[in-house]
Backbone as a ProteinNet text record, in pm:
[ID]
protein_1_A
[PRIMARY]
XXXXXXXXXXXXXXXXXXXXXXXXXXXXXXXXXXXXXXXXXXXXXXXXXXXXXXXXXXXXXXXXXXXXXXXXXXXXXXXXXXXXXXXXXXXXXXXXXXXXXXXXXXXXXXXXXXXXXXXXXXXXXXXXXXXXXXXXXXXXXXXXXXXXXXXXXXXXXXXXXXXXXXXXXXXXXXXXXXXXXXXXXXXXXXXXXXXXXXXXXXXXXXXX
[TERTIARY]
83.5	0	87.4	31.3	93.2	97.8	205.1	222.1	105.1	55.8	-57.4	-182	-196	-308.9	-295.5	-171.8	-147.7	-190.5	-149.8	-185.4	-336.6	-398.8	-542.9	-620.3	-572.6	-642.5	-606.5	-500.8	-455.4	-557.5	-592.7	-674	-653.9	-702.8	-692.3	-809	-778.3	-878.7	-888.4	-1010	-1029.5	-1107.5	-1145.8	-1219.3	-1150.7	-1129.2	-1053.8	-1129.6	-1095.4	-1153.8	-1074	-1128.3	-1052.4	-1027.4	-1099.6	-1082.1	-975.5	-908.2	-806	-671.9	-588.1	-456.3	-368.3	-271.5	-175.3	-55.9	-17.3	93.4	221.3	300.4	423.3	517.4	525.9	618.2	573.2	442.2	394.2	424.4	405.4	439.7	587.5	672.9	816.6	848.8	782	805.8	768.7	653.9	608.6	709.2	755	848.8	982.6	1030.8	1158.5	1150.5	1034.8	1019.2	1034	988.9	1006.8	1151.7	1238	1380.9	1446.7	1373.9	1426.7	1405	1345.5	1318.4	1448.4	1448.6	1567	1580.6	1702.8	1724.2	1845.9	1838.6	1946.6	2076	2181.7	2310.8	2309	2206.6	2184.7	2186.5	2129.2	2128.7	2042.2	1932.2	1841.4	1797.9	1765	1728.6	1583.2	1548.5	1411	1406.9	1291.4	1268.9	1122.7	1092.8	955.5	916.7	810	758.8	642.2	659.8	560.3	483.2	352.2	267.1	167.5	180.6	89.1	16.2	70.4	4.1	-112.2	-221.4	-340	-309.1	-231.6	-202.4	-123.2	-34.3	44.5	-41.9	-131.9	-221.3	-314.8	-363.8	-450.6	-375.9	-249.8	-169.4	-148.5	-129.3	-114.5	-238.3	-355.7	-478.4	-505.5	-479	-504.9	-409	-283.3	-183.9	-200.4	-267	-279.8	-419.9	-517.9	-654.6	-724.8	-675.6	-744.6	-696.1	-785.9	-750.8	-778.4	-729.9	-756.9	-671.4	-736	-664.2	-646	-688.9	-662.4	-785.5	-887.3	-1010.9	-1125.1	-1246.3	-1364.4	-1378	-1343.4	-1355.5	-1262.1	-1140.1	-1044	-1091.9	-1145	-1197	-1305.7	-1399.2	-1510.5	-1461.8	-1367.5	-1316.8	-1245.7	-1166.8	-1087.8	-1167.3	-1272.9	-1342.6	-1474	-1500.3	-1624.1	-1610.3	-1692.9	-1696.6	-1562.2	-1490	-1357.4	-1265.6	-1258	-1169	-1215.5	-1345.3	-1398	-1356.2	-1364	-1326.9	-1176	-1099.2	-953.9	-895.1	-956.6	-904.3	-912.5	-981.9	-989.3	-865.5	-776.6	-656.9	-566.1	-522.5	-437.1	-289.9	-252.8	-113.4	-108.3	-19.8	6.2	156.7	193.1	334.2	350.7	420.1	445.3	578.7	575.9	693.8	753.6	880.8	945.4	1071.3	1093.9	1212.8	1312.1	1439.2	1546.9	1629.2	1598.4	1667.5	1817.3	1856.7	1998.8	2083.5	2025.5	2100.9	2141.4	2056.9	2085.8	2187.6	2170.1	2264.7	2404.6	2413.6	2543.4	2601.5	2517.9	2565.9	2623.6	2557.8	2604	2714.1	2755.8	2875	2999.2	2982.8	3096.3	3175	3302.4	3392	3338.9	3265	3218.1	3099.4	3045.2	2936.6	2982	3042.4	3113.1	3037	2912.5	2841.3	2872.8	2990.7	3041.1	2963.9	2885.4	2815.4	2685.4	2646.2	2524.1	2399.4	2399	2286.8	2172	2050.1	1932.4	1910.9	1979.2	1959	2000.2	2082.4	2123.8	2011	1910.2	1806	1684	1648.4	1531.1	1400.5	1398.5	1281.9	1334.2	1253.9	1301.2	1305.5	1419.2	1430.7	1417.1	1443.6	1426.8	1279.8	1190.3	1048.1	1006	1058.7	1023.7	1067.1	1189.7	1240.7	1161.8	1124.8	1042.7	905.4	854.6	729.2	741.4	857.8	882.3	871.7	936.5	935.1	793	716	577.2	496.2	519.9	446.8	482.1	610.8	648.2	579.6	569.2	499.9	350.5	294.5	152.4	124.2	207.1	188.7	216.5	312.5	341.7	223.6	153.6	33.5	-73.1	-90.9	-188.2	-149.5	-19.7	27.8	0.2	-10.8	-43.5	-194.6	-270.9	-417.8	-468.5	-397.8	-435.8	-481.5	-549.1	-583.5	-485.9	-474.3	-382.5	-428.9	-396.8	-429.4	-313.6	-279.3	-173.2	-236.8	-201.1	-258.8	-159.9	-183	-88.5	-124	-27.2	-48.9	-86.7	-195.9	-233.2	-119.5	-92.2	21.5	20.6	-94.6	-91.9	-60.2	-64.9	-45.3	89.7	172.6	300.9	386.9	399.9	485.3	426.3	294.3	230.8	263.4	255.6	289.9	435.6	526.9	669.1	698.3	634.5	653.6	600.8	487.6	424.2	511.1	584.4	661.6	813	856.6	1000.1	1075	1012	1075.3	1182.6	1305	1410.7	1372.2	1426.8	1389.7	1413	1516.7	1551.5	1457.3	1367	1273.8	1137.9	1082.3	952.7	857.7	737.5	642.6	587.3	611	556.5	422.9	388.8	261.3	256	137.2	112.2	38.9	76.3	6	-71.4	-200	-272.6	-274.2	-268.5	-263.2	-351.3	-424.5	-505.3	-591.1	-662.6	-755	-878.2	-922.9	-1030.9	-1165	-1242.2	-1382.4	-1465.6	-1597.2	-1683	-1646.1	-1615.7	-1560.1	-1653.2	-1630.4	-1701.8	-1607	-1655	-1572.5	-1562.8	-1444.2	-1425.8	-1508.3	-1580.6	-1656.5	-1566.7	-1438.9	-1345.7	-1331.5	-1358.3	-1343	-1441.3	-1546.7	-1642.1	-1576.2	-1462.3	-1389.9	-1338.8	-1314.5	-1265.2	-1118.6	-1059.7	-919.8	-910.1	-807.9	-783.6	-746.6	-790.8	-756.5	-605	-556.8	-413.1	-355	-423.5	-370	-356.9	-429.8	-416	-296	-246.9	-142.3	-6.4	-7.6	115.8	150.3	273.5	319.3	444.3	445.3	558.4	636.3	766.7	852.4	860	747.8	740.7	602.9	586.5	460.9	344.1	368.3	258.8	310.4
-119.1	0	124.7	234.3	364	390.2	454.9	473	549.5	650.7	726	638.3	541.7	450.4	358.9	314.6	232.6	309.2	436.1	515.5	537.9	558.7	582.3	458	339.2	215.1	160	213.8	160.7	184.9	80.3	88.5	-39.4	-40.3	-158.7	-252.6	-369.1	-466.2	-575.4	-604.3	-699.2	-823.6	-833	-951	-1003.8	-1135.9	-1196.4	-1315.3	-1348.5	-1464.2	-1588.1	-1675.3	-1791.4	-1893.9	-1883.5	-1978.7	-1938.5	-1826.2	-1779.4	-1763.6	-1866.3	-1853.4	-1755.9	-1700	-1610.7	-1693.9	-1680.5	-1760	-1735.5	-1841.2	-1825.4	-1720.2	-1709.5	-1611.4	-1469.1	-1447.3	-1313.9	-1284.1	-1383.6	-1366.2	-1332	-1404.9	-1378.6	-1236.9	-1193.1	-1058.4	-953.3	-972.1	-876.5	-864.9	-980	-979.4	-918.2	-950.8	-895.9	-745.3	-694	-548.9	-485	-555.2	-503.6	-486.1	-570.8	-562.3	-440.9	-370.2	-249.3	-125.4	-143.1	-29.6	29.1	158.8	219.9	174.4	178.9	150.6	228.9	278.5	359	279.3	337.9	270	142.1	126.5	3.2	-116.6	-94.3	-198	-317.3	-289.4	-394.5	-484.8	-420.8	-495.8	-538.6	-620.8	-667.2	-816	-873.9	-1012.6	-1026.1	-1117.5	-1133.2	-1281	-1310.4	-1446.3	-1458.7	-1540.1	-1554	-1683.4	-1672.9	-1788.5	-1807	-1917.3	-1945.9	-2079.2	-2169.3	-2297.1	-2276.6	-2348.9	-2332.3	-2356.1	-2458.8	-2490.6	-2379.2	-2314.1	-2205.2	-2080.8	-2055.9	-1941.5	-1964	-2085.3	-2116.5	-2096	-2136.1	-2118.6	-1971.1	-1891.6	-1747	-1691.7	-1723.4	-1666.3	-1718.5	-1846.6	-1899.3	-1840.3	-1820.6	-1769.2	-1620.5	-1548.4	-1403.4	-1357.7	-1447.5	-1402.6	-1484.1	-1603.1	-1684.8	-1651.4	-1665.3	-1632.3	-1486.4	-1439.8	-1303.6	-1203.3	-1105.3	-1001.9	-875	-877.3	-762.2	-689.2	-674.5	-610	-654.4	-630.5	-678.9	-616.7	-487.9	-419.6	-482.3	-513.1	-575.7	-714.5	-788.6	-922.1	-914.8	-822.4	-810.6	-768.8	-673.1	-623	-732.3	-815.1	-915.4	-1040.3	-1068.5	-1194.7	-1179.1	-1061.1	-1039.3	-1064.4	-996.4	-1011.1	-978.7	-885	-845.1	-966.4	-1042.8	-1158.8	-1265.7	-1288.6	-1388.1	-1355.4	-1228.7	-1188.4	-1194.3	-1150.1	-1147.3	-1287.4	-1384.2	-1520.7	-1583.9	-1520.2	-1574.4	-1539.7	-1456.3	-1417.3	-1537.9	-1563.2	-1679.4	-1656.2	-1531.3	-1499.4	-1408.3	-1441.9	-1358.5	-1331.3	-1204.7	-1166.9	-1088.5	-1146.9	-1079.7	-1004.9	-875.8	-789.5	-767.2	-803	-796.5	-709.8	-634.5	-549.3	-605.3	-572.7	-620.6	-500.3	-450.2	-332.6	-356.1	-474.7	-501.3	-484.1	-510.9	-493.8	-348.1	-255.9	-113.6	-67.8	-113.2	-73.8	-125.6	-246	-301.5	-230.5	-200.8	-132.7	4.1	78.1	213.3	215.7	98.3	88.7	56.8	42.1	14.5	143.1	129.9	245.4	360.6	332.3	441.6	516.1	466.2	535.7	586.8	498.4	542.7	554.2	509.2	512.2	383.3	376	249.3	199.9	286.5	242.1	168.1	164.8	94.7	144.8	270	324.8	362.8	336.7	378.8	529.9	596.3	739.4	820.9	764.2	835.6	846.9	764.1	753.1	835.6	938.8	1019.6	942.6	844.5	757.3	617	512.8	376.2	346	375	356.7	210.7	117.8	-24.5	-54	10.5	-7	72.4	194.1	278.4	212.9	163.3	102.1	-23.9	-101.6	-219.9	-178.2	-65.9	-12	31.4	92.6	126.7	0.6	-105.7	-230.6	-284.8	-276	-321.8	-241.5	-110.4	-26.6	-62.8	-90.4	-131	-261.5	-354.5	-479.6	-456.1	-369.7	-335.4	-275.4	-179.7	-118.1	-216.7	-305.2	-407.1	-500	-532.3	-615.1	-543.6	-415	-337.4	-337.6	-323.6	-321.3	-453.2	-562.5	-693.5	-716.8	-611.5	-616.8	-705.6	-702.5	-776.6	-679.4	-733.1	-655.3	-684.4	-591.4	-608.8	-522.7	-567.4	-491.3	-504.7	-394.6	-393.5	-369.8	-452.7	-441.8	-498.3	-470.1	-510.6	-641.4	-695.3	-812	-759.4	-804.6	-756.4	-778.5	-678.1	-684.3	-810.5	-849.7	-969.6	-1098	-1094.9	-1215.6	-1219.8	-1118	-1113.7	-1234.8	-1265.1	-1377.6	-1509.8	-1522.7	-1645.1	-1665	-1556.5	-1564.8	-1606.3	-1542.7	-1573.1	-1717.9	-1764.4	-1903.3	-2000	-1968.3	-2057.8	-2077.2	-1973.2	-1980	-1979.3	-1990.9	-1998.6	-1871.3	-1756	-1628.4	-1595.4	-1560.9	-1527.1	-1408.7	-1406.4	-1306.5	-1164.1	-1142.7	-1006.7	-946.9	-1026.6	-976.7	-944.2	-831.3	-785	-763.3	-822.5	-799.7	-658	-579.8	-443.8	-439.4	-546.2	-550.8	-666.9	-692.4	-804.8	-756.2	-811.8	-786.7	-911.5	-894.8	-998.7	-961.4	-1062.5	-1039.4	-1142.7	-1100.2	-1193.2	-1119.8	-1196.5	-1135.9	-1086	-969	-904.2	-975.3	-974.6	-1015.9	-893.5	-908.3	-798.3	-757	-630.3	-583.3	-482.2	-457.8	-353.2	-236.3	-117.6	-0.3	24.4	61.1	91.3	213.5	207.2	324.9	444.6	418.8	528.4	621.7	569.9	653	768.8	761.2	871.3	998.6	982.1	1099.5	1186.5	1125.5	1200.3	1237.2	1284.1	1328.1	1466.9	1488	1621.1	1715.6	1840.9	1937.1	1953.4	1967.6	1981.2	2094.6	2208.2	2323.6	2299.8	2200.2	2166.9	2076.8	2014.1	1913.2	1960.8	2029.8	2068.3	2212.8	2235.6	2369.4	2402.1	2513.7	2553.4	2665.9	2648.9	2753.4	2752	2760.3	2752.1	2702.8	2658.4	2595.6	2694.2	2815.8	2914.1	3050.8
0	0	0	-45.6	-24.5	125.9	174.1	318.2	379.7	311	364.4	376.1	285	294.1	415	442.1	561.2	686.1	695.4	812.5	820.2	705.5	703.7	747.4	708.7	740.3	877.6	938.7	1066.1	1176.2	1244.6	1364.7	1444.4	1567.3	1649.8	1619.2	1563.5	1522.2	1629	1674	1784.1	1743	1615	1567.4	1441.8	1436.8	1327.4	1269.4	1146.2	1079.2	1118.1	1203.7	1249.8	1140.1	1028	919	818.7	841	747.2	818.7	817.8	879.5	801.9	868.4	804.6	759.8	634.7	580.3	659.4	684.1	762.7	706.5	573.3	515.9	544.9	559.4	594.3	740.8	827.2	968.3	982.1	910.3	915.7	868.6	761.1	709.4	813.4	877.6	978.1	1092.3	1141.9	1254.6	1212.8	1093.9	1048.1	1030.1	992.1	983.7	1121.4	1225.5	1360.5	1397.6	1342.9	1373.6	1309.6	1223.7	1162	1249	1363.7	1452.3	1505.7	1537.2	1598.6	1743.4	1794.2	1936	1984.6	2106.2	2163.8	2166.5	2110.9	2107.3	2026.3	1942.5	1868.1	1963.7	2081.4	2185.1	2146.2	2075.4	2030	2145.6	2256.2	2376.4	2376.2	2280	2267.4	2236.1	2249.5	2211.7	2174.8	2082.9	2034.9	2038.3	2109.7	2119.3	2021.5	1917.3	1811.3	1832.4	1845.7	1874.3	1760.9	1688.6	1578	1595.3	1676.4	1701.9	1799.2	1776.4	1860.6	2007.9	2037.5	2177.2	2244.2	2168.2	2224.6	2245.8	2151.5	2168.2	2287.1	2300.2	2414.3	2546.2	2548.8	2669.9	2699.1	2594.3	2616	2685.2	2629.6	2685.5	2825.8	2849.5	2984	3086	3048	3143.2	3170.4	3081	3098.8	3139.1	3135.5	3165.6	3272.2	3305.5	3404.4	3545.1	3643	3779.9	3809.7	3923.8	3970.2	3893.5	3832.6	3759	3841	3964	4049.6	4099.2	4013.3	4056.7	3965.9	4012.3	3941	3802.8	3790.6	3661.5	3559.4	3600.5	3509.7	3469.6	3567.2	3537.2	3430.7	3447.9	3354.8	3216.5	3211.4	3083.9	3005.1	3073.7	3004.6	2969.9	3042.4	3021	2945.2	2895.2	2823	2674.2	2599.4	2454.4	2391	2450	2398.6	2387.6	2494.7	2496.3	2398.8	2390.2	2296.7	2154.4	2117.3	1981.3	1960.5	2058.3	2043.6	2030.4	2093.5	2090.3	1951.8	1857.7	1722	1639.5	1691.9	1616.2	1594.2	1469.6	1442.7	1474.7	1502.4	1533.4	1655.5	1747.5	1865	1868.9	1883.6	1895.4	2025.2	2121.6	2248.2	2237.1	2268.4	2255.2	2393.8	2409.6	2540.3	2534	2640.8	2647.1	2749.4	2728.2	2814.5	2860.3	2978.4	3031.7	3045.4	3085.8	3111.1	2985.9	2868.3	2743.7	2724.3	2767.1	2753.5	2857.8	2981.9	3086.3	3054.7	3000.3	2963.1	2840.7	2743.1	2622	2655.9	2744.2	2776.1	2881.7	2926.9	3011.5	2929	2797	2709	2680.7	2639.2	2627.7	2543.1	2435.3	2349.5	2409.8	2520.4	2589.8	2725.8	2806.9	2924.9	3055	3060.9	3188.8	3263.7	3320.6	3374.6	3496.3	3561.2	3681.3	3650.9	3525.3	3484.8	3558.2	3597.7	3672.3	3579	3625.6	3549.4	3558.2	3650.2	3669.2	3547.4	3460.7	3339.7	3237.6	3253	3151.1	3190.6	3111.9	3146.8	3134.5	3046.6	3027.3	2995.8	3012.1	2985.4	2835.3	2773.1	2629.2	2587.1	2676.7	2642.4	2611.4	2685.2	2657.1	2533.1	2519.3	2404.7	2274.8	2270.4	2147.6	2111.4	2212.8	2185.8	2134.7	2184.7	2133.3	1987.6	1951.6	1810.9	1724.2	1769.5	1693	1679.9	1787.6	1783.2	1682	1677.9	1582.9	1438.6	1412.1	1277	1237.8	1331.8	1301.7	1281.8	1363	1350	1211.6	1168.7	1037.5	924.6	945.8	844.3	824.9	932.8	921.7	838.9	862.9	785.1	637.9	611.2	472	400.5	476.1	419	418.1	440.8	443.6	556.8	668.1	787.8	895.5	995.6	1112.8	1224.7	1319.6	1431.3	1548	1668.4	1789.1	1888.4	1953.2	2054.3	2190.5	2288	2422	2522.6	2649.6	2752.8	2820.6	2892.5	2977.9	3116.9	3175.8	3309.2	3409	3489.8	3582.9	3669.6	3726.5	3811.7	3735.9	3601.7	3523.1	3451.9	3469.2	3398.3	3432.6	3561.4	3599.9	3554	3557.8	3508.3	3360.5	3283.5	3142	3123.8	3197	3183	3221.1	3326.3	3368.5	3262.8	3204.5	3107	2984	2944.2	2820.5	2842.2	2966.2	2992.7	2956.4	2976.4	2941.6	3045.6	3003.1	3098.8	3187.8	3307.6	3407.6	3360.1	3277.4	3238.2	3133.3	3079.2	2977	3038.8	2997.5	3047.1	2929.9	2932.3	2822.3	2828.8	2723.7	2722	2648.3	2578.5	2508.4	2411.5	2361.7	2271.4	2148	2032.9	1907.4	1867.7	1841	1771.2	1624.1	1536.9	1392.8	1323.3	1222.2	1144.5	1044.2	963.9	868.3	942.9	908.3	981.8	963.6	1069.6	1064.7	1102.8	1098.2	1140.3	1281.9	1299.8	1426.2	1490.8	1618.6	1691	1713.2	1684.8	1709.8	1859.6	1903.3	2044.6	2082.9	2195.1	2239	2270.2	2294.2	2321.3	2201.9	2081	1961.1	1959.1	2039.9	2047.3	2100.5	2164.7	2215.5	2101.6	1986.5	1871.8	1886.2	1776	1779	1841.2	1920.3	1974.5	1861.4	1866.7	1761.8	1749.4	1626.8	1602.8	1685.2	1692.1	1764.2	1913.6	1966.7	2109	2134.8	2029.6	2045.2	1991.7	1878.1	1809.5	1842.2	1885.1	1922.7	1843.3	1772.3	1690.9	1759.5	1768	1823.3	1973.3	2040.9	2186.9	2224.5	2350.7	2389.1	2385.3	2433.4	2437.6	2397.2
[MASK]
++++++++++++++++++++++++++++++++++++++++++++++++++++++++++++++++++++++++++++++++++++++++++++++++++++++++++++++++++++++++++++++++++++++++++++++++++++++++++++++++++++++++++++++++++++++++++++++++++++++++++++++++

C-alpha cells in the first residue's frame, strides 16, 4: 500500500476470521520489519515471542486471563466479549524489552556510563524502542491487508505468562500484538472521544 493509505487504514482490530490462517512467510516478514526499529546505542534490547500454534495461543490466553486479575472491573473487561473476539486471532506476537542490554551497552567504552545506573536515563528507552518495533509490526500487518491490535499483559499475570513460556527473568512484556484477517468488528466506544484538535497538540517555536 501507499504509506498514507497504511496510516489511514490503521486501527486496532479486535475480531478476526478464524478460518483464514496467516501464511508463515507473511508472519516472518512482519516480525523482520520489527527488527528495523531504531534503538538507543543500537542496543536492540528486545525479544519477540511468536505464537501461531493453537495450543500455544490457548496457553497465552489462559496464562494471561485466568484467575484473579486484580479487581472486578479488570476481570469483567478481560473476560467479556472483547476476549472472545480477540481469541480468534491466528497470530500472537508478544513484545518484550530487556533493560539489562541497555545498561550493559552504555557501560561500554564508546558510551562510558560504567556504573550501569538507570539514573542516566530520562525515560526507559528499552520499553520505548520495543514499542517502536511493535508499531512497525503493526503497520506491516496493515500493509499486508491484515488486522492487528496492541494491548498489555495484566500486571498480576506477567509472571504467570513468563513461567508458562520460559521467558528469561531479564525480559519484560511491554505488550502483545494480535494479527489476522479481519472479521466484522465492533468499534471501540473510546473513539467517540474524537481526535484532539491539532492546535491543542502541536506547538511551533514555543509551547505558548
